[in-house]
Amino acid sequence: MKMLINVPENVVADALRGVAAAHPELTVDVANRVVVRRDSPVADKVGLVSGGGSGHEPLHGGFVGRGMLDAACPGEVFTSPVPDQMTRAAAAVDSGKGVLFVVKNYTGDVLNFDMAAELAEDEGIQVGKVLVQDDVAVTDSDFTAGRRGTGGTLFVEKIAGALAEEGAPLERVEAMARQVSESCRSFGVALSSCTTPSKGSPTFDLPAGELELGIGIHGESGRERRPMMTSGEIADFATDAVLTDLDPDGPVLLLVNGMGATPLLELYGFCAEVRRVLDERRVPVARTLVGNYVTSLDMAGASVTICRADEEMLRLYDAPVSTASLRWGC
Amino acid sequence: MTDLTDELDAGTVFRWLTTAAASVEREADVLTELDAAIGDADHGSNLQRGFAAVVTALGKESPGAPGAVLVLAGRQLVSSVGGASGPLYGTLLRRTGKALGDPERVTGRELADALRIGVDAVAQLGGAAPGDKTMLDALYPGVEALSAGGPDPYAAARTAADEGAQATVPMRARKGRASYLGDRSVGHKDPGATSSALLFTALAGAVADE
């Protein structure tokens, strides 16, 4: 597999050097792998820190900036960051008002953020934590590691970030983040496998004429494989999977997210089909976001995230945001 | 032949960990392939990075006690591996090392008891139990065979851990990323159990070299 890289070992550091070159509004510590708002710590503001394996760009580094995250900690490709990164980030962004960790529900992320929270608290930093677990493709039971965190992370970081920007205290920011997290459900499909730089060949074999329904953002298997379907049929399946679990009774936010290798032309066509399904089900869509936001390297495919939104959540979603990959109202 | 009354020093533990690093290096592709089947294709490269950091750290500092060597190695794994295996393997070595304490020489019996404390800490941190298709399925058989003593407990532990890892093939994963596969995880050997078995192989090798 051809890749635009130097050597597999350096992909994360190389990308961080690029982020530093392109975004003077960020402080990028390449050696310690922490991306921080340059104006950190922002006085009298709760700091939002997230992180996770690399390979999901622009998540999380692309969401660092005013109105969203204060810091992001990128791990190796598809590998959670280490506790040292999160404690370093927490120390850099804590104004004295505390720090909220936004954690996607994967065993590695949870363990490393837990260790980091302990270390940060030892240093006198107040730490709150919210788990994002929105993927309905996997069963949440005692027999699994619980639902995976995927596209809902964007809504959690945007909405909680806006509330933090207004100066709300940690308890309120944490409660809002939790409310958003509980209001989000996602479902993804893969048309092709991703390829990690270290392995250099596809993570899984997906025959040319098939797709994987319920794919995870690390190439983890989903619910089932089927012969290739049309955009409309995929929209029916994915949206139904989400609505079966969510059952919204009011306005929703919609994220139609690309996995990395699917052109926007196809994504917008898919968005139209998802909207058709939501219209048929009489689900009022208040806002729609289309693009590659929570990706899986070079995987082709898409995910649908739907988030129940009350007026306060809508107001915070609309609030100004200025990051590398999400920017409006400013 | 070494039994559990024989003593080990920091040098033995140092050799154990450098041997483990070498076998992780050699088996990295195999571990990553196993992980690609039921996880996310990075177990080999992650442990490679971690054990390389361990070897570097042990080259800079050379603690004089087996416990201190293990604590230092565990800290390195936590700080360099990431994923679930960083905290889990880091905890295994750190807690084993802490249980051994400061003595410059410890018996095999003391090591076996300390390892059990380390393995219990892994189980607690990960919330897993034997049979869940995790590293515990190699660690518990290994530590139990070691504790059982006998004429060659280290070789017995190596065999038991290997068999434990092999026994994960028909298991259905209940923890970690493979748990999402449900029944589709059946038929694959667990990468974490496989790397855990390497640790017992390395221990047997290091002790045999005494």
Coordinates of C-alpha atoms in Angstrom, one line a residue:
Chain A
M1 CA 0.0 0.0 0.0
K2 CA 1.5 3.4 -1.0
M3 CA 1.3 6.0 1.7
L4 CA 2.4 9.7 1.8
I5 CA 4.7 9.1 4.7
N6 CA 8.4 8.9 5.5
V7 CA 8.6 6.0 7.9
P8 CA 5.7 4.4 9.7
E9 CA 7.3 5.0 13.1
N10 CA 7.1 8.8 12.6
V11 CA 3.7 9.4 11.2
V12 CA 2.2 11.0 14.3
A13 CA 5.2 13.2 15.0
D14 CA 5.4 14.3 11.3
A15 CA 1.7 15.2 11.3
L16 CA 2.2 17.2 14.5
R17 CA 5.0 19.1 13.0
G18 CA 2.6 19.9 10.1
V19 CA -0.1 21.1 12.6
A20 CA 2.5 23.4 14.2
A21 CA 3.5 24.8 10.8
A22 CA -0.1 25.4 9.7
H23 CA -1.6 26.6 13.0
P24 CA 0.3 29.3 14.8
E25 CA -2.8 29.7 17.1
L26 CA -1.9 26.3 18.6
T27 CA 1.0 25.3 20.8
V28 CA 2.2 21.9 19.6
D29 CA 4.6 19.9 21.8
V30 CA 5.8 17.4 19.2
A31 CA 8.0 15.5 21.7
N32 CA 5.4 15.1 24.3
R33 CA 2.4 14.9 21.9
V34 CA 0.2 17.6 23.2
V35 CA -1.7 20.2 21.2
V36 CA -2.9 23.2 23.2
R37 CA -4.7 26.5 22.6
R38 CA -1.9 29.1 22.5
D39 CA -3.8 31.4 24.9
S40 CA -4.0 28.6 27.6
P41 CA -4.8 28.6 30.3
V42 CA -7.8 30.8 29.6
A43 CA -8.6 32.8 32.8
D44 CA -11.7 31.6 34.7
K45 CA -12.6 28.9 32.2
V46 CA -12.9 25.1 32.6
G47 CA -10.3 23.3 30.4
L48 CA -11.5 20.7 28.0
V49 CA -9.0 17.9 27.3
S50 CA -9.6 15.0 25.0
G51 CA -7.4 12.5 23.2
G52 CA -7.3 9.1 21.6
G53 CA -5.4 7.1 19.1
S54 CA -4.3 8.9 15.9
G55 CA -5.9 8.0 12.6
H56 CA -9.3 9.7 13.3
E57 CA -8.2 13.2 12.2
P58 CA -9.5 15.9 12.5
L59 CA -10.6 14.4 15.8
H60 CA -9.2 15.6 18.3
G61 CA -6.5 18.0 17.4
G62 CA -8.6 19.7 14.7
F63 CA -11.1 20.7 17.4
V64 CA -8.7 22.6 19.6
G65 CA -9.5 26.3 19.8
R66 CA -11.9 28.8 21.1
G67 CA -15.3 27.3 21.8
M68 CA -14.2 23.7 21.8
L69 CA -11.2 21.8 23.2
D70 CA -8.3 23.4 25.1
A71 CA -6.0 20.5 24.4
A72 CA -5.8 17.3 22.6
C73 CA -3.5 14.3 23.2
P74 CA -2.8 12.1 20.1
G75 CA -1.7 8.6 20.7
E76 CA 0.0 6.3 18.2
V77 CA -2.2 5.3 15.4
F78 CA -5.3 3.6 16.8
T79 CA -3.7 3.5 20.3
S80 CA -4.8 5.5 23.2
P81 CA -2.4 8.2 24.5
V82 CA -0.4 7.6 27.6
P83 CA -1.3 9.2 31.0
D84 CA 1.7 11.6 30.9
Q85 CA 0.2 13.3 27.9
M86 CA -3.1 14.0 29.6
T87 CA -1.6 15.2 32.8
R88 CA 0.7 17.5 30.9
A89 CA -2.3 18.8 28.9
A90 CA -4.4 19.3 32.1
A91 CA -1.6 21.3 33.7
A92 CA -1.3 23.5 30.6
V93 CA -5.0 24.3 30.4
D94 CA -6.1 24.5 34.1
S95 CA -7.0 28.0 35.1
G96 CA -7.8 26.8 38.6
K97 CA -11.4 26.0 37.5
G98 CA -10.7 22.4 36.8
V99 CA -10.4 20.3 33.7
L100 CA -12.9 18.0 31.9
F101 CA -11.6 14.8 30.2
V102 CA -13.7 13.8 27.2
V103 CA -13.0 10.0 26.8
K104 CA -14.2 7.7 24.0
N105 CA -15.2 4.4 25.5
Y106 CA -12.4 2.0 24.6
T107 CA -10.6 -0.1 27.2
G108 CA -7.2 1.6 26.5
D109 CA -8.5 5.2 26.5
V110 CA -10.5 4.6 29.7
L111 CA -7.5 3.0 31.6
N112 CA -5.1 5.7 30.5
F113 CA -7.4 8.6 31.2
D114 CA -8.2 7.1 34.6
M115 CA -4.5 6.9 35.5
A116 CA -4.1 10.5 34.2
A117 CA -7.0 11.8 36.3
E118 CA -5.4 10.3 39.4
L119 CA -2.1 11.9 38.6
A120 CA -3.6 15.3 37.8
E121 CA -5.6 15.2 41.0
D122 CA -2.4 14.5 42.9
E123 CA -1.1 17.8 41.5
G124 CA -4.2 19.6 42.8
I125 CA -6.1 19.8 39.5
Q126 CA -9.8 19.2 39.8
V127 CA -10.8 16.6 37.1
G128 CA -14.2 15.7 35.7
K129 CA -14.7 13.0 33.1
V130 CA -17.3 12.1 30.5
L131 CA -17.4 8.9 28.5
V132 CA -18.7 9.0 25.0
Q133 CA -20.4 5.7 24.1
D134 CA -22.7 6.3 21.1
D135 CA -22.1 3.4 18.7
V136 CA -25.3 1.3 18.6
A137 CA -23.6 -1.3 16.4
V138 CA -22.2 -3.1 19.4
T139 CA -24.2 -4.4 22.3
D140 CA -23.8 -2.7 25.6
S141 CA -23.8 -5.5 28.1
D142 CA -21.7 -7.2 30.7
F143 CA -20.4 -9.4 28.0
T144 CA -18.6 -6.7 26.0
A145 CA -16.5 -3.7 26.8
G146 CA -19.6 -1.5 26.3
R147 CA -20.5 0.8 23.4
R148 CA -17.7 2.4 21.4
G149 CA -17.3 6.2 21.2
T150 CA -17.5 7.6 17.7
G151 CA -19.2 10.5 15.9
G152 CA -21.0 11.7 19.1
T153 CA -17.7 12.9 20.4
L154 CA -17.9 15.9 18.0
F155 CA -21.2 17.0 19.5
V156 CA -19.9 16.5 23.1
E157 CA -16.8 18.5 22.5
K158 CA -18.6 21.3 20.6
I159 CA -21.5 21.8 23.0
A160 CA -19.6 21.3 26.3
G161 CA -16.8 23.5 24.8
A162 CA -19.2 26.3 24.2
L163 CA -20.6 26.1 27.7
A164 CA -17.0 26.2 29.1
E165 CA -16.2 29.2 27.0
E166 CA -19.1 31.0 28.7
G167 CA -17.4 30.5 32.1
A168 CA -19.6 27.8 33.5
P169 CA -18.2 25.8 36.4
L170 CA -16.9 22.3 36.1
E171 CA -20.0 20.5 37.4
R172 CA -22.2 22.2 34.8
V173 CA -19.8 21.6 32.0
E174 CA -19.5 18.0 33.0
A175 CA -23.2 17.6 33.4
M176 CA -23.8 19.1 29.9
A177 CA -21.2 16.9 28.4
R178 CA -22.9 13.8 29.9
Q179 CA -26.3 15.0 28.7
V180 CA -25.0 15.3 25.1
S181 CA -23.2 12.0 25.3
E182 CA -26.4 10.3 26.5
S183 CA -28.3 12.0 23.7
C184 CA -26.1 10.7 20.8
R185 CA -26.3 7.5 18.9
S186 CA -24.2 6.5 15.9
F187 CA -23.9 3.8 13.3
G188 CA -21.2 3.3 10.7
V189 CA -20.6 1.3 7.6
A190 CA -17.4 0.4 5.7
L191 CA -17.0 -0.1 2.0
S192 CA -13.3 -0.9 2.4
S193 CA -10.8 -1.6 5.2
C194 CA -8.5 0.9 6.7
T195 CA -4.7 0.3 6.5
T196 CA -2.5 1.2 9.5
P197 CA 1.0 2.5 8.6
S198 CA 2.7 0.0 10.8
K199 CA 0.9 -3.0 9.2
G200 CA 0.9 -1.6 5.7
S201 CA -1.8 -3.9 4.5
P202 CA -5.6 -3.8 5.1
T203 CA -6.7 -4.5 8.6
F204 CA -9.5 -6.7 7.4
D205 CA -10.5 -8.4 4.2
L206 CA -13.7 -7.0 2.7
P207 CA -14.6 -8.6 -0.7
A208 CA -15.1 -6.2 -3.5
G209 CA -18.9 -6.8 -3.7
E210 CA -19.6 -6.5 0.1
L211 CA -19.9 -3.9 2.8
E212 CA -19.6 -4.2 6.6
L213 CA -22.6 -2.8 8.5
G214 CA -21.8 -1.5 12.0
I215 CA -18.0 -0.9 11.5
G216 CA -15.9 0.6 14.3
I217 CA -13.5 3.5 13.7
H218 CA -10.5 1.2 14.1
G219 CA -11.7 -1.3 11.6
E220 CA -13.4 -3.4 14.3
S221 CA -16.1 -5.6 12.9
G222 CA -19.7 -4.6 13.0
R223 CA -23.0 -6.5 13.0
E224 CA -22.9 -8.2 9.6
R225 CA -21.7 -8.2 6.0
R226 CA -24.0 -7.9 3.1
P227 CA -23.7 -7.6 -0.7
M228 CA -23.1 -4.0 -1.6
M229 CA -26.1 -1.8 -1.2
T230 CA -27.1 1.6 -2.7
S231 CA -26.7 4.8 -0.7
G232 CA -30.5 4.9 -0.1
E233 CA -30.5 1.3 1.2
I234 CA -27.5 2.0 3.5
A235 CA -29.2 5.2 4.8
D236 CA -32.3 3.2 5.6
F237 CA -30.3 0.6 7.5
A238 CA -28.0 2.9 9.4
T239 CA -30.7 5.5 10.3
D240 CA -33.1 2.8 11.4
A241 CA -30.4 1.3 13.6
V242 CA -29.8 4.6 15.3
L243 CA -33.5 5.5 15.6
T244 CA -34.4 2.1 17.1
D245 CA -32.1 3.0 20.0
L246 CA -32.7 6.7 20.3
D247 CA -36.4 7.3 19.6
P248 CA -36.2 11.2 19.5
D249 CA -39.3 13.2 20.4
G250 CA -38.0 16.6 19.3
P251 CA -35.4 18.3 17.2
V252 CA -32.1 16.6 16.5
L253 CA -28.6 17.4 15.3
L254 CA -27.4 15.2 12.4
L255 CA -23.8 14.4 11.6
V256 CA -23.1 12.6 8.3
N257 CA -19.5 11.7 8.7
G258 CA -17.0 10.3 6.2
M259 CA -14.6 7.6 7.3
G260 CA -11.7 9.1 5.3
A261 CA -11.8 7.8 1.8
T262 CA -15.3 8.6 0.7
P263 CA -15.6 11.7 -1.5
L264 CA -17.8 14.5 -0.3
L265 CA -19.9 14.1 -3.5
E266 CA -20.9 10.6 -2.2
L267 CA -21.3 11.9 1.4
Y268 CA -23.7 14.6 0.4
G269 CA -25.7 12.1 -1.7
F270 CA -25.8 9.9 1.4
C271 CA -26.8 12.9 3.5
A272 CA -29.8 13.4 1.2
E273 CA -30.9 9.8 1.7
V274 CA -30.5 10.0 5.5
R275 CA -32.6 13.2 5.5
R276 CA -35.2 11.4 3.4
V277 CA -35.4 8.6 6.1
L278 CA -35.6 11.2 8.9
D279 CA -38.4 13.1 7.1
E280 CA -40.3 9.8 6.6
R281 CA -40.0 9.1 10.3
R282 CA -41.0 12.8 11.0
V283 CA -37.8 13.5 13.0
P284 CA -37.2 17.3 12.8
V285 CA -33.5 17.9 11.9
A286 CA -32.4 21.2 13.5
R287 CA -28.8 21.2 12.2
T288 CA -26.9 19.1 9.7
L289 CA -23.1 18.7 9.5
V290 CA -21.5 16.8 6.6
G291 CA -17.8 16.0 6.3
N292 CA -14.9 13.9 7.4
Y293 CA -14.7 14.6 11.1
V294 CA -14.2 11.2 12.9
T295 CA -12.3 9.1 10.4
S296 CA -10.6 5.8 10.2
L297 CA -7.5 6.5 8.2
D298 CA -8.2 5.5 4.6
M299 CA -11.4 3.6 5.2
A300 CA -14.2 4.2 2.7
G301 CA -17.6 4.5 4.3
A302 CA -19.7 6.7 6.4
S303 CA -21.4 7.0 9.8
V304 CA -24.6 8.6 10.9
T305 CA -24.8 10.3 14.3
I306 CA -28.1 11.7 15.6
C307 CA -28.2 13.7 18.8
R308 CA -31.4 14.8 20.6
A309 CA -31.1 18.5 21.3
D310 CA -33.0 20.8 23.6
E311 CA -32.9 24.6 23.2
E312 CA -29.9 25.0 25.4
M313 CA -27.9 22.4 23.4
L314 CA -28.9 24.1 20.1
R315 CA -27.8 27.5 21.4
L316 CA -24.5 26.1 22.5
Y317 CA -24.1 24.2 19.2
D318 CA -24.6 27.5 17.3
A319 CA -22.2 29.4 19.5
P320 CA -18.9 30.6 17.9
V321 CA -16.2 28.1 17.4
S322 CA -12.7 28.7 16.0
T323 CA -10.7 25.5 15.4
A324 CA -8.7 24.1 12.5
S325 CA -11.5 21.9 11.4
L326 CA -14.7 23.4 12.8
R327 CA -15.3 27.1 12.5
W328 CA -18.4 29.3 12.5
G329 CA -19.9 32.4 14.0
C330 CA -16.5 34.2 14.3
Chain B
M1 CA 17.5 -27.0 37.2
T2 CA 16.2 -24.2 39.4
D3 CA 13.5 -24.6 42.0
L4 CA 11.6 -22.1 44.0
T5 CA 14.1 -22.1 46.9
D6 CA 16.8 -20.7 44.7
E7 CA 17.4 -17.0 44.8
L8 CA 17.2 -14.5 42.1
D9 CA 18.9 -11.1 41.9
A10 CA 18.4 -7.9 39.9
G11 CA 20.6 -9.3 37.2
T12 CA 18.2 -12.2 36.6
V13 CA 15.2 -9.9 36.4
F14 CA 17.2 -7.6 34.1
R15 CA 17.9 -10.6 31.8
W16 CA 14.2 -11.7 32.0
L17 CA 13.1 -8.3 30.7
T18 CA 15.8 -8.0 28.0
T19 CA 14.9 -11.5 26.9
A20 CA 11.3 -10.5 26.8
A21 CA 12.1 -7.4 24.8
A22 CA 14.0 -9.6 22.3
S23 CA 11.1 -12.0 21.9
V24 CA 8.6 -9.2 21.6
E25 CA 10.8 -7.8 18.8
R26 CA 11.0 -11.1 17.1
E27 CA 7.2 -11.9 17.5
A28 CA 5.9 -8.4 16.8
D29 CA 4.5 -9.2 13.4
V30 CA 2.8 -12.3 14.7
L31 CA 1.2 -10.4 17.6
T32 CA 0.0 -7.7 15.2
E33 CA -1.5 -10.2 12.8
L34 CA -3.4 -11.9 15.7
D35 CA -4.6 -8.4 16.8
A36 CA -5.7 -7.6 13.2
A37 CA -8.0 -10.6 13.3
I38 CA -9.9 -9.6 16.4
G39 CA -8.7 -6.2 17.4
D40 CA -7.0 -3.3 15.8
A41 CA -3.7 -4.5 14.4
D42 CA -1.2 -2.7 16.7
H43 CA -0.4 -5.1 19.6
G44 CA 3.0 -6.1 18.3
S45 CA 4.2 -2.6 17.4
N46 CA 2.9 -1.2 20.7
L47 CA 4.7 -3.8 22.9
Q48 CA 7.8 -3.4 20.7
R49 CA 7.9 0.3 21.5
G50 CA 7.3 -0.3 25.2
F51 CA 9.9 -3.0 25.7
A52 CA 12.4 -0.9 23.7
A53 CA 11.8 1.9 26.2
V54 CA 12.2 -0.6 29.1
V55 CA 15.6 -1.7 27.8
T56 CA 16.8 1.9 27.3
A57 CA 15.7 2.8 30.8
L58 CA 17.4 -0.2 32.4
G59 CA 20.5 0.7 30.4
K60 CA 20.6 4.2 32.0
E61 CA 19.6 3.2 35.5
S62 CA 20.4 -0.2 36.9
P63 CA 18.5 -0.7 40.1
G64 CA 20.1 -3.1 42.5
A65 CA 16.9 -5.0 43.6
P66 CA 14.6 -7.2 41.5
G67 CA 11.6 -5.3 42.8
A68 CA 13.1 -1.9 41.7
V69 CA 13.9 -3.3 38.3
L70 CA 10.3 -4.4 37.8
V71 CA 8.9 -1.1 39.1
L72 CA 11.1 0.9 36.7
A73 CA 10.1 -1.4 33.8
G74 CA 6.4 -1.1 34.6
R75 CA 6.6 2.7 34.7
Q76 CA 8.2 2.7 31.3
L77 CA 5.5 0.6 29.9
V78 CA 2.7 2.8 31.2
S79 CA 4.5 5.9 29.8
S80 CA 5.3 4.6 26.4
V81 CA 2.8 1.9 25.2
G82 CA -0.7 3.5 25.4
G83 CA -3.7 1.4 24.5
A84 CA -5.0 -1.1 27.0
S85 CA -1.8 -3.1 27.1
G86 CA 0.3 -0.1 28.5
P87 CA -1.6 0.2 31.7
L88 CA -2.2 -3.5 32.0
Y89 CA 1.4 -4.7 31.4
G90 CA 2.7 -1.7 33.3
T91 CA 0.6 -2.6 36.3
L92 CA 1.6 -6.2 36.1
L93 CA 5.3 -5.4 36.4
R94 CA 5.0 -2.4 38.8
R95 CA 2.8 -4.3 41.2
T96 CA 4.9 -7.4 41.1
G97 CA 7.9 -5.2 41.8
K98 CA 6.3 -3.4 44.6
A99 CA 5.3 -6.7 46.2
L100 CA 8.9 -7.9 46.0
G101 CA 10.1 -4.8 47.9
D102 CA 13.7 -3.8 48.5
P103 CA 15.6 -7.0 49.1
E104 CA 18.6 -7.5 46.7
R105 CA 17.9 -11.2 46.5
V106 CA 14.5 -12.9 46.5
T107 CA 13.5 -16.6 46.3
G108 CA 11.6 -18.0 43.4
R109 CA 8.7 -18.5 45.9
E110 CA 8.7 -14.8 46.7
L111 CA 8.7 -14.0 43.0
A112 CA 5.8 -16.4 42.4
D113 CA 3.8 -14.8 45.2
A114 CA 4.6 -11.3 44.0
L115 CA 3.6 -12.2 40.4
R116 CA 0.3 -13.4 41.7
I117 CA -0.3 -10.0 43.3
G118 CA 0.6 -8.4 40.0
V119 CA -1.7 -10.7 38.0
D120 CA -4.6 -10.0 40.4
A121 CA -3.9 -6.2 39.9
V122 CA -4.2 -6.7 36.2
A123 CA -7.5 -8.5 36.6
Q124 CA -8.8 -5.8 38.9
L125 CA -7.7 -2.9 36.6
G126 CA -9.2 -4.5 33.5
G127 CA -12.3 -5.9 35.2
A128 CA -11.7 -9.3 33.5
A129 CA -11.6 -12.9 34.7
P130 CA -10.1 -16.1 33.4
G131 CA -12.1 -17.3 30.5
D132 CA -12.8 -13.9 29.1
K133 CA -10.2 -14.4 26.3
T134 CA -7.6 -11.9 27.6
M135 CA -4.0 -11.9 28.8
L136 CA -5.2 -13.4 32.1
D137 CA -5.8 -16.7 30.3
A138 CA -2.0 -17.1 30.0
L139 CA -1.0 -15.2 33.2
Y140 CA -3.1 -17.2 35.7
P141 CA -2.0 -20.7 34.4
G142 CA 1.6 -19.4 34.3
V143 CA 1.6 -18.1 37.8
E144 CA -0.2 -21.1 39.2
A145 CA 2.2 -23.5 37.6
L146 CA 5.1 -21.5 39.0
S147 CA 3.6 -21.4 42.5
A148 CA 3.0 -25.2 42.3
G149 CA 6.8 -25.6 42.5
G150 CA 8.2 -28.9 41.6
P151 CA 11.6 -29.7 40.1
D152 CA 11.4 -27.2 37.2
P153 CA 8.7 -24.7 38.0
Y154 CA 9.9 -22.1 35.5
A155 CA 9.6 -24.5 32.6
A156 CA 6.2 -25.7 33.9
A157 CA 5.1 -22.1 34.0
R158 CA 6.2 -21.5 30.4
T159 CA 4.3 -24.6 29.3
A160 CA 1.2 -23.7 31.2
A161 CA 1.1 -20.1 29.9
D162 CA 1.6 -21.3 26.4
E163 CA -1.2 -23.8 26.8
G164 CA -3.3 -21.1 28.4
A165 CA -2.8 -18.8 25.4
Q166 CA -3.6 -21.7 23.0
A167 CA -6.8 -22.4 25.0
T168 CA -8.1 -18.9 24.1
V169 CA -8.7 -20.0 20.5
P170 CA -12.2 -21.4 21.1
M171 CA -13.1 -18.8 23.7
R172 CA -15.6 -16.0 23.1
A173 CA -14.1 -12.6 24.1
R174 CA -15.9 -10.7 26.9
K175 CA -13.5 -7.9 27.4
G176 CA -11.5 -5.5 25.3
R177 CA -11.9 -4.7 21.7
A178 CA -12.4 -8.3 20.6
S179 CA -15.6 -8.5 22.8
Y180 CA -17.4 -6.5 20.1
L181 CA -17.1 -9.5 17.8
G182 CA -19.1 -11.7 20.0
D183 CA -19.1 -15.2 18.5
R184 CA -16.9 -14.0 15.6
S185 CA -14.0 -13.8 18.1
V186 CA -14.2 -17.6 18.4
G187 CA -11.4 -19.4 16.5
H188 CA -8.8 -16.8 17.0
K189 CA -5.9 -16.8 19.5
D190 CA -5.9 -13.9 21.8
P191 CA -2.9 -11.5 21.1
G192 CA -2.7 -10.4 24.8
A193 CA -2.6 -14.0 26.0
T194 CA 0.1 -14.7 23.4
S195 CA 2.3 -11.9 24.5
S196 CA 1.8 -12.8 28.2
A197 CA 3.0 -16.3 27.4
L198 CA 6.2 -14.8 25.9
L199 CA 6.9 -13.3 29.4
F200 CA 6.9 -16.7 31.0
T201 CA 9.1 -18.1 28.2
A202 CA 11.5 -15.2 28.8
L203 CA 11.5 -15.8 32.5
A204 CA 12.3 -19.5 32.0
G205 CA 15.1 -18.6 29.7
A206 CA 16.6 -16.0 32.0
V207 CA 16.5 -18.4 35.0
A208 CA 18.0 -21.2 33.0
D209 CA 20.9 -18.9 32.0
E210 CA 21.8 -18.5 35.7

